[in-house]
Amino acid sequence: MHKFDLINEFKTRDLIAQVTNEEKLIYKINNGNVSLYCGFDVTADSLHIGHILPLLCLKRFQDAGHKPIVLIGGATSLIGDPSFKISERQLNSIELIDAWKESISNQISLFLDFNLNFNSAMIVNNYEWFENLSLLQFLCTIGKHFSVNKMINRDAVKKRIIRTDTGISFTEFSYNLLQAYDFYVLYKKYKVILQIGGSDQWGNITSGINLIRRFYSDETFGLTLPLLTQKNGVKFGKTEKNTIWLDKNKTSSYKFYQYWVNISDFDVCRFLKFFTVLSILEINAIASVNSSLELNKSKLFLAEYLTKMVHGENALKAAKRISSCLFYGDVFSMKESDFFQLEQDGIPSIKISGFLSLKQLLVDSHLASSRTQARHMIESNSVTINSIKQNNEMYVLSNNDVIFNKYTLLSRGKKTFCLIHWI
C-alpha cells in the first residue's frame, strides 16, 4: 500500500472512529516515515480476536513504510484501565504478567515483520521505565500537568464514580497519567508521533498528546479505531460462554474457524473491510448481491483467511476437514487430533465408562431430556452414531462404535452433536 493512500484507505474501510488534526497527520504520513504505537495490557497468557484489528492496522502502516511499535503494558497491567469498565479488574502479579509476555510477543509476530531494514516492528515493555520511577518524581514532573477537574469529568471516570457499589480506586484513577507517560517516553526515545487504539482509549491518547506538547511544544497525533461489538451488542471476540483466544491451546483452530463462519450477515462486509486485503470495490460488489449463498461464501473466505493467518495452513486444513466431516457425515475421514480439537472446545463432550444403551446415552449426553424422548428420536430416524443412522431403540453401543479406541460421535439431527470419550 502506498503511504499517500493510507488515511484515505482507513476512512473507506470505516477504520477511523476519531483522529486528531487529520490534515496535519496526513501531511506527516505523506512526507516521511513515521513511528507509531499501540499498547496492549497483559491480562491473560494469550491475545484474543478483539486484538486482531489494531494489530492489522499497525501492519497496514508498516506495509506503507512506517515503523510500528507494540507496547506491552507490564506496568499498566498491574493497575487496570477503568475506561468503560463496570468494576475494577482483578490484578495479577508481576511474575505472572512477565510469564505471559513471551507468548503474547510470539502472537504479535504473526502480524508484524520484525526483520526489515528500516521499519522493523518493535516490542517494548513499559515496566522498563516505571520500575525505577519514584512516586515523588512522577508526581512532581508528570502529575502537576494534569487537572483533577478534567480527569473526573471524563465519561469513563464519571460512570464509575456514580456507581455506589464499585466506585473507582485511586489506582485505576491514575491509569490515565500512566498511559500519557507511555506516549511521552516513546516520543522521547523513538520519536513516536502517533498512537492508535480502540475508541475507548480516546481520553488516554489525548492526555499523552497534551503531555508531550507541554514538554516539547511539538504536535503528536491520535487515531482511534471502532470498538467492535457484534449486532447483539456483545463485545467482539466474546461468546456467551468464553473468549475466542489466538492461542490454539485455549481456543482450538476448529472453534476459531467456526466463529468466523457463523458471524451474522450484518457483519460480513464490515469485517471484510476490517480484516482482509480485499479491495473496497470487491467488498461493495459482495454487499450489492442480496444472496445468502454469496454471504456464506464470504464468511468462508474470512474464516479461511484469518485461520490461516493466526494458526497456519495445516490448522486451516484440519478445521475445514473437521467441519466437512461433521456436517456432511464423513466422520471416518477425521484424524485423532481432529477429535481432540472437538473434545477441547468444538462441541459438547462427555466421558463415560462402560457401554450403555443408545437411549440412556442420549439422555446422559443431554441430546434427549428423557428415555421416552430418546425413543421417539430414534424411531423418527434423527439419531446417528458416527454419521450412521440408528433406528433400533434397543441398540446398545459396542466396540464397533468406537473410533481410535476412545471416541464415538453421537448426533441428533444435522447440527446437534455430542462427543463420547470412553474411559
XYZ file of C-alpha atoms in Angstrom:
423
model
C 0.000 0.000 0.000
C 1.406 3.418 -0.937
C 1.702 5.774 2.009
C -0.224 8.531 0.181
C -3.341 6.362 0.221
C -3.158 5.223 3.826
C -5.538 7.516 5.750
C -7.995 7.536 2.858
C -7.826 3.724 2.861
C -8.604 3.712 6.584
C -11.579 6.013 6.018
C -13.032 3.982 3.159
C -12.743 0.875 5.324
C -14.531 2.671 8.212
C -11.471 2.135 10.395
C -11.357 5.619 11.931
C -13.531 6.489 14.903
C -11.684 9.705 15.808
C -8.456 11.359 14.738
C -6.595 14.469 15.898
C -5.603 17.124 13.347
C -6.268 14.878 10.363
C -4.830 17.208 7.723
C -1.505 17.603 9.500
C -1.312 13.863 10.210
C -1.863 13.131 6.518
C 0.911 15.598 5.671
C 3.304 13.884 8.106
C 2.489 10.434 6.733
C 2.733 11.537 3.125
C 6.057 13.303 3.552
C 8.105 10.833 5.546
C 8.161 7.649 7.524
C 6.604 7.963 10.955
C 6.789 5.807 14.064
C 3.528 4.849 15.741
C 2.445 2.612 18.579
C -0.427 0.716 20.093
C -0.499 -0.562 23.662
C -1.724 -3.916 24.938
C -2.173 -4.636 28.615
C -1.317 -8.177 29.657
C -4.489 -9.649 31.162
C -4.023 -13.299 30.118
C -1.435 -15.596 28.564
C -2.913 -15.005 25.098
C -4.368 -12.258 22.961
C -7.939 -12.722 21.722
C -9.606 -11.857 18.434
C -10.502 -8.389 19.677
C -6.768 -7.613 19.360
C -6.614 -8.559 15.677
C -7.949 -5.233 14.383
C -5.328 -2.942 15.982
C -2.548 -5.359 15.007
C -3.716 -5.427 11.392
C -3.902 -1.634 11.404
C -0.295 -1.500 12.587
C 0.506 -3.874 9.733
C -1.182 -1.563 7.225
C 1.070 1.248 8.447
C 4.137 -1.000 8.255
C 3.273 -2.072 4.710
C 3.167 1.632 3.808
C 6.727 2.128 5.099
C 6.094 3.285 8.671
C 7.532 1.814 11.867
C 5.083 0.085 14.238
C 5.829 -0.307 17.933
C 3.794 -2.556 20.190
C 3.814 -1.560 23.832
C 3.199 -4.396 26.250
C 1.854 -2.959 29.477
C 3.969 -4.784 32.007
C 3.385 -1.908 34.444
C -0.082 -0.693 33.467
C -1.358 -4.273 33.571
C -0.747 -4.070 37.320
C -3.143 -1.111 37.502
C -6.023 -1.800 35.123
C -7.638 0.665 32.727
C -11.034 1.834 34.071
C -12.206 3.016 30.633
C -15.857 1.985 30.390
C -15.371 -0.921 32.795
C -18.133 -1.630 35.318
C -15.789 -2.688 38.098
C -12.100 -2.889 38.925
C -10.213 -5.602 37.102
C -8.576 -8.352 39.117
C -4.892 -7.503 39.298
C -2.184 -10.030 38.515
C 1.319 -10.353 39.940
C 4.457 -9.066 38.239
C 5.733 -12.641 37.962
C 2.575 -13.845 36.224
C 2.477 -10.924 33.791
C 6.149 -11.475 32.992
C 5.443 -15.134 32.217
C 2.649 -14.157 29.830
C 4.694 -11.630 27.854
C 6.631 -14.130 25.758
C 3.596 -15.970 24.405
C 1.915 -12.669 23.586
C 5.067 -11.441 21.823
C 5.054 -14.590 19.697
C 1.457 -13.918 18.689
C 2.268 -10.340 17.720
C 4.930 -11.671 15.328
C 2.147 -13.347 13.328
C 1.030 -9.909 12.175
C 4.116 -7.694 12.066
C 7.530 -8.054 10.438
C 10.495 -7.773 12.809
C 13.161 -8.289 10.118
C 13.024 -5.267 7.827
C 15.805 -2.802 7.094
C 14.408 0.479 8.399
C 10.859 -0.075 9.643
C 11.073 -3.343 11.539
C 8.434 -3.699 14.221
C 9.462 -3.339 17.855
C 8.019 -4.590 21.124
C 8.633 -2.521 24.251
C 7.527 -3.029 27.846
C 6.514 -0.018 29.926
C 7.701 -1.743 33.090
C 11.193 -0.718 31.931
C 10.560 2.971 32.631
C 8.123 2.651 35.516
C 10.165 0.155 37.554
C 12.611 2.729 38.921
C 10.436 5.843 38.695
C 9.770 7.120 42.223
C 6.350 8.351 43.264
C 7.724 11.791 44.138
C 9.462 12.102 40.783
C 6.304 11.088 38.949
C 4.063 13.489 40.864
C 6.470 16.418 40.538
C 7.269 16.004 36.846
C 4.104 14.429 35.423
C 1.237 14.715 37.892
C 1.394 18.513 38.078
C 0.403 18.751 34.398
C -2.963 17.052 34.920
C -6.119 18.712 36.184
C -8.192 16.550 38.521
C -11.226 18.593 37.471
C -10.788 17.423 33.885
C -9.936 13.866 34.870
C -13.111 13.331 36.898
C -15.195 14.759 34.054
C -14.089 12.052 31.641
C -17.091 9.887 30.761
C -15.381 6.654 31.759
C -14.500 8.029 35.198
C -17.874 9.694 35.809
C -19.709 6.447 35.103
C -17.614 4.686 37.733
C -17.843 7.447 40.345
C -21.642 7.430 40.370
C -21.745 3.675 40.998
C -22.170 3.240 44.739
C -21.423 -0.479 44.527
C -17.970 -0.245 42.921
C -16.816 3.353 42.518
C -13.248 3.811 41.310
C -9.985 3.305 43.181
C -7.120 5.795 43.129
C -5.100 3.053 41.433
C -7.421 2.977 38.430
C -7.922 6.740 38.505
C -4.180 7.188 37.930
C -4.147 4.943 34.841
C -4.722 7.909 32.535
C -1.471 9.514 33.698
C 0.498 6.314 33.199
C -0.657 5.846 29.603
C 0.051 9.505 28.884
C 3.568 8.999 30.237
C 3.991 5.980 27.941
C 3.370 8.184 24.903
C 5.776 10.794 26.294
C 8.554 8.212 26.785
C 8.075 6.690 23.331
C 8.156 10.129 21.730
C 11.319 10.977 23.649
C 13.131 7.674 22.926
C 11.846 6.705 19.479
C 10.199 9.851 18.060
C 6.805 8.150 18.062
C 4.282 10.739 16.863
C 1.109 8.646 16.555
C -0.782 6.420 18.977
C -3.628 4.207 17.796
C -6.134 2.301 19.898
C -9.773 1.445 20.394
C -12.294 4.268 20.635
C -12.453 3.761 24.411
C -8.822 4.958 24.550
C -9.501 8.461 23.204
C -9.147 10.191 26.577
C -5.916 8.372 27.413
C -4.451 9.120 23.985
C -5.253 12.841 24.065
C -3.767 13.081 27.567
C -0.484 11.811 26.155
C -0.650 14.291 23.286
C -1.179 17.170 25.730
C 1.659 15.993 27.990
C 4.138 15.873 25.101
C 3.068 19.353 23.999
C 3.803 20.725 27.487
C 7.361 19.354 27.451
C 8.335 19.798 23.814
C 5.776 22.113 22.193
C 5.593 19.514 19.429
C 2.463 18.073 17.901
C 1.734 14.391 18.134
C -1.374 12.578 16.981
C -4.001 10.070 17.969
C -6.216 7.817 15.897
C -8.864 5.553 17.350
C -10.460 2.530 15.749
C -14.086 1.434 16.068
C -14.701 -0.502 19.263
C -16.134 -3.665 17.819
C -19.332 -5.185 19.044
C -21.493 -7.777 17.400
C -25.017 -6.972 16.247
C -26.400 -8.238 19.558
C -24.192 -5.781 21.457
C -21.828 -8.436 22.817
C -18.197 -7.308 22.814
C -16.330 -8.618 19.793
C -14.352 -11.770 20.492
C -16.685 -12.904 23.254
C -19.270 -15.661 23.135
C -21.943 -16.466 25.682
C -19.545 -18.903 27.331
C -15.988 -17.778 26.700
C -13.427 -15.710 24.819
C -12.081 -16.605 21.377
C -8.321 -16.693 22.007
C -5.497 -16.673 19.457
C -3.693 -19.483 21.290
C -4.855 -22.799 19.815
C -4.412 -24.438 23.209
C -7.060 -22.098 24.628
C -9.328 -21.975 21.563
C -8.971 -24.777 19.036
C -8.367 -23.967 15.380
C -11.732 -25.558 14.598
C -13.615 -23.307 17.015
C -11.667 -20.262 15.807
C -12.625 -21.115 12.215
C -16.261 -21.745 13.109
C -16.511 -18.403 14.921
C -15.950 -16.590 11.630
C -18.134 -18.962 9.628
C -21.021 -18.183 11.975
C -20.840 -14.386 12.122
C -24.094 -12.610 11.324
C -24.893 -11.495 7.776
C -24.867 -7.948 9.154
C -21.140 -8.210 9.975
C -19.839 -9.800 6.760
C -18.915 -6.747 4.676
C -17.841 -4.761 7.738
C -15.414 -7.498 8.765
C -14.108 -7.933 5.215
C -13.187 -4.233 5.305
C -11.551 -4.501 8.708
C -9.664 -7.772 8.467
C -8.821 -8.550 4.831
C -6.952 -7.022 1.917
C -9.922 -7.332 -0.427
C -10.426 -4.062 -2.278
C -13.370 -1.819 -1.459
C -14.714 -2.462 -4.967
C -14.727 -6.209 -4.313
C -16.387 -5.767 -0.934
C -19.023 -3.392 -2.316
C -19.777 -5.926 -5.049
C -20.435 -8.535 -2.362
C -22.656 -6.086 -0.468
C -24.719 -5.376 -3.586
C -25.647 -9.043 -4.038
C -28.566 -9.876 -1.774
C -27.844 -13.583 -1.722
C -27.326 -15.859 1.268
C -25.117 -18.051 -0.924
C -22.702 -15.186 -1.642
C -22.711 -14.107 2.003
C -21.866 -17.645 3.105
C -19.022 -17.769 0.570
C -17.688 -14.530 2.039
C -17.911 -15.923 5.572
C -15.914 -18.959 4.469
C -13.334 -16.709 2.820
C -12.990 -14.651 6.010
C -12.738 -17.775 8.171
C -10.059 -19.286 5.931
C -8.123 -16.018 5.647
C -7.915 -15.394 9.399
C -7.453 -19.016 10.471
C -4.505 -19.356 8.114
C -3.033 -16.057 9.334
C -3.288 -16.932 13.032
C -2.961 -20.742 13.119
C -1.274 -21.619 9.815
C -2.059 -23.681 6.732
C -2.146 -27.097 8.436
C -4.516 -25.879 11.142
C -6.793 -24.414 8.484
C -6.865 -27.732 6.641
C -7.766 -29.503 9.884
C -10.539 -27.014 10.692
C -12.032 -27.412 7.212
C -11.725 -31.188 7.389
C -13.483 -31.345 10.756
C -16.249 -29.045 9.528
C -16.783 -31.114 6.404
C -16.790 -34.402 8.287
C -19.231 -33.159 10.914
C -21.747 -31.526 8.652
C -21.507 -33.848 5.653
C -21.389 -37.145 7.516
C -17.858 -38.415 6.906
C -16.617 -38.958 10.458
C -14.248 -41.787 9.499
C -12.104 -39.334 7.500
C -11.229 -37.459 10.681
C -7.857 -37.803 12.357
C -7.392 -38.496 16.048
C -6.108 -34.947 16.501
C -9.373 -33.691 14.993
C -11.353 -35.489 17.679
C -9.044 -33.945 20.267
C -9.950 -30.460 18.982
C -13.647 -31.273 19.165
C -13.247 -32.512 22.716
C -11.253 -29.433 23.667
C -13.990 -26.938 22.828
C -15.544 -27.739 19.445
C -18.736 -29.486 20.539
C -20.205 -30.734 23.837
C -18.450 -33.851 25.098
C -18.739 -36.273 27.998
C -16.578 -39.025 29.438
C -18.318 -42.336 30.086
C -17.122 -45.640 31.486
C -18.799 -48.776 30.141
C -21.102 -49.174 27.170
C -24.712 -48.029 27.533
C -27.946 -48.399 25.645
C -28.448 -45.765 22.979
C -31.481 -44.382 24.816
C -29.530 -43.896 28.031
C -26.573 -42.408 26.180
C -28.838 -39.823 24.526
C -30.082 -38.798 27.961
C -26.610 -38.737 29.545
C -25.270 -36.642 26.671
C -28.178 -34.176 27.053
C -29.323 -34.804 23.491
C -32.603 -36.052 24.966
C -34.351 -34.965 28.146
C -35.733 -38.434 28.914
C -35.612 -42.024 27.725
C -39.095 -41.511 26.254
C -37.906 -38.580 24.167
C -34.815 -40.598 23.210
C -37.047 -43.416 21.962
C -39.095 -41.002 19.837
C -35.907 -39.523 18.385
C -34.564 -42.962 17.459
C -37.872 -44.038 15.928
C -38.046 -40.839 13.859
C -34.660 -41.651 12.316
C -32.989 -38.490 13.671
C -30.158 -40.146 15.630
C -26.778 -41.049 14.149
C -23.768 -42.838 15.593
C -20.570 -41.840 13.798
C -22.709 -40.418 10.951
C -24.635 -43.702 10.560
C -28.360 -43.571 11.291
C -29.582 -45.867 14.025
C -33.334 -46.544 14.387
C -33.228 -49.513 16.760
C -34.430 -48.249 20.145
C -32.944 -51.313 21.859
C -29.467 -50.686 20.454
C -26.537 -50.972 22.873
C -23.210 -49.451 21.893
C -20.165 -51.688 21.496
C -16.537 -51.630 20.376
C -17.784 -51.444 16.794
C -18.938 -47.880 17.508
C -15.595 -46.668 18.859
C -13.084 -44.712 16.761
C -9.384 -44.547 17.749
C -10.225 -46.750 20.748
C -11.850 -43.861 22.587
C -14.352 -41.747 20.606
C -17.963 -42.011 19.419
C -19.759 -39.127 17.723
C -23.435 -39.014 18.595
C -25.812 -36.610 16.876
C -29.426 -35.507 16.923
C -30.440 -34.114 13.569
C -27.823 -32.434 11.403
C -26.299 -29.861 13.746
C -26.553 -31.073 17.350
C -23.631 -33.230 18.474
C -22.032 -34.791 21.498
C -18.625 -36.451 21.510
C -18.401 -39.520 23.721
C -14.968 -40.214 25.204
C -14.920 -43.765 26.546
C -12.684 -44.249 29.569
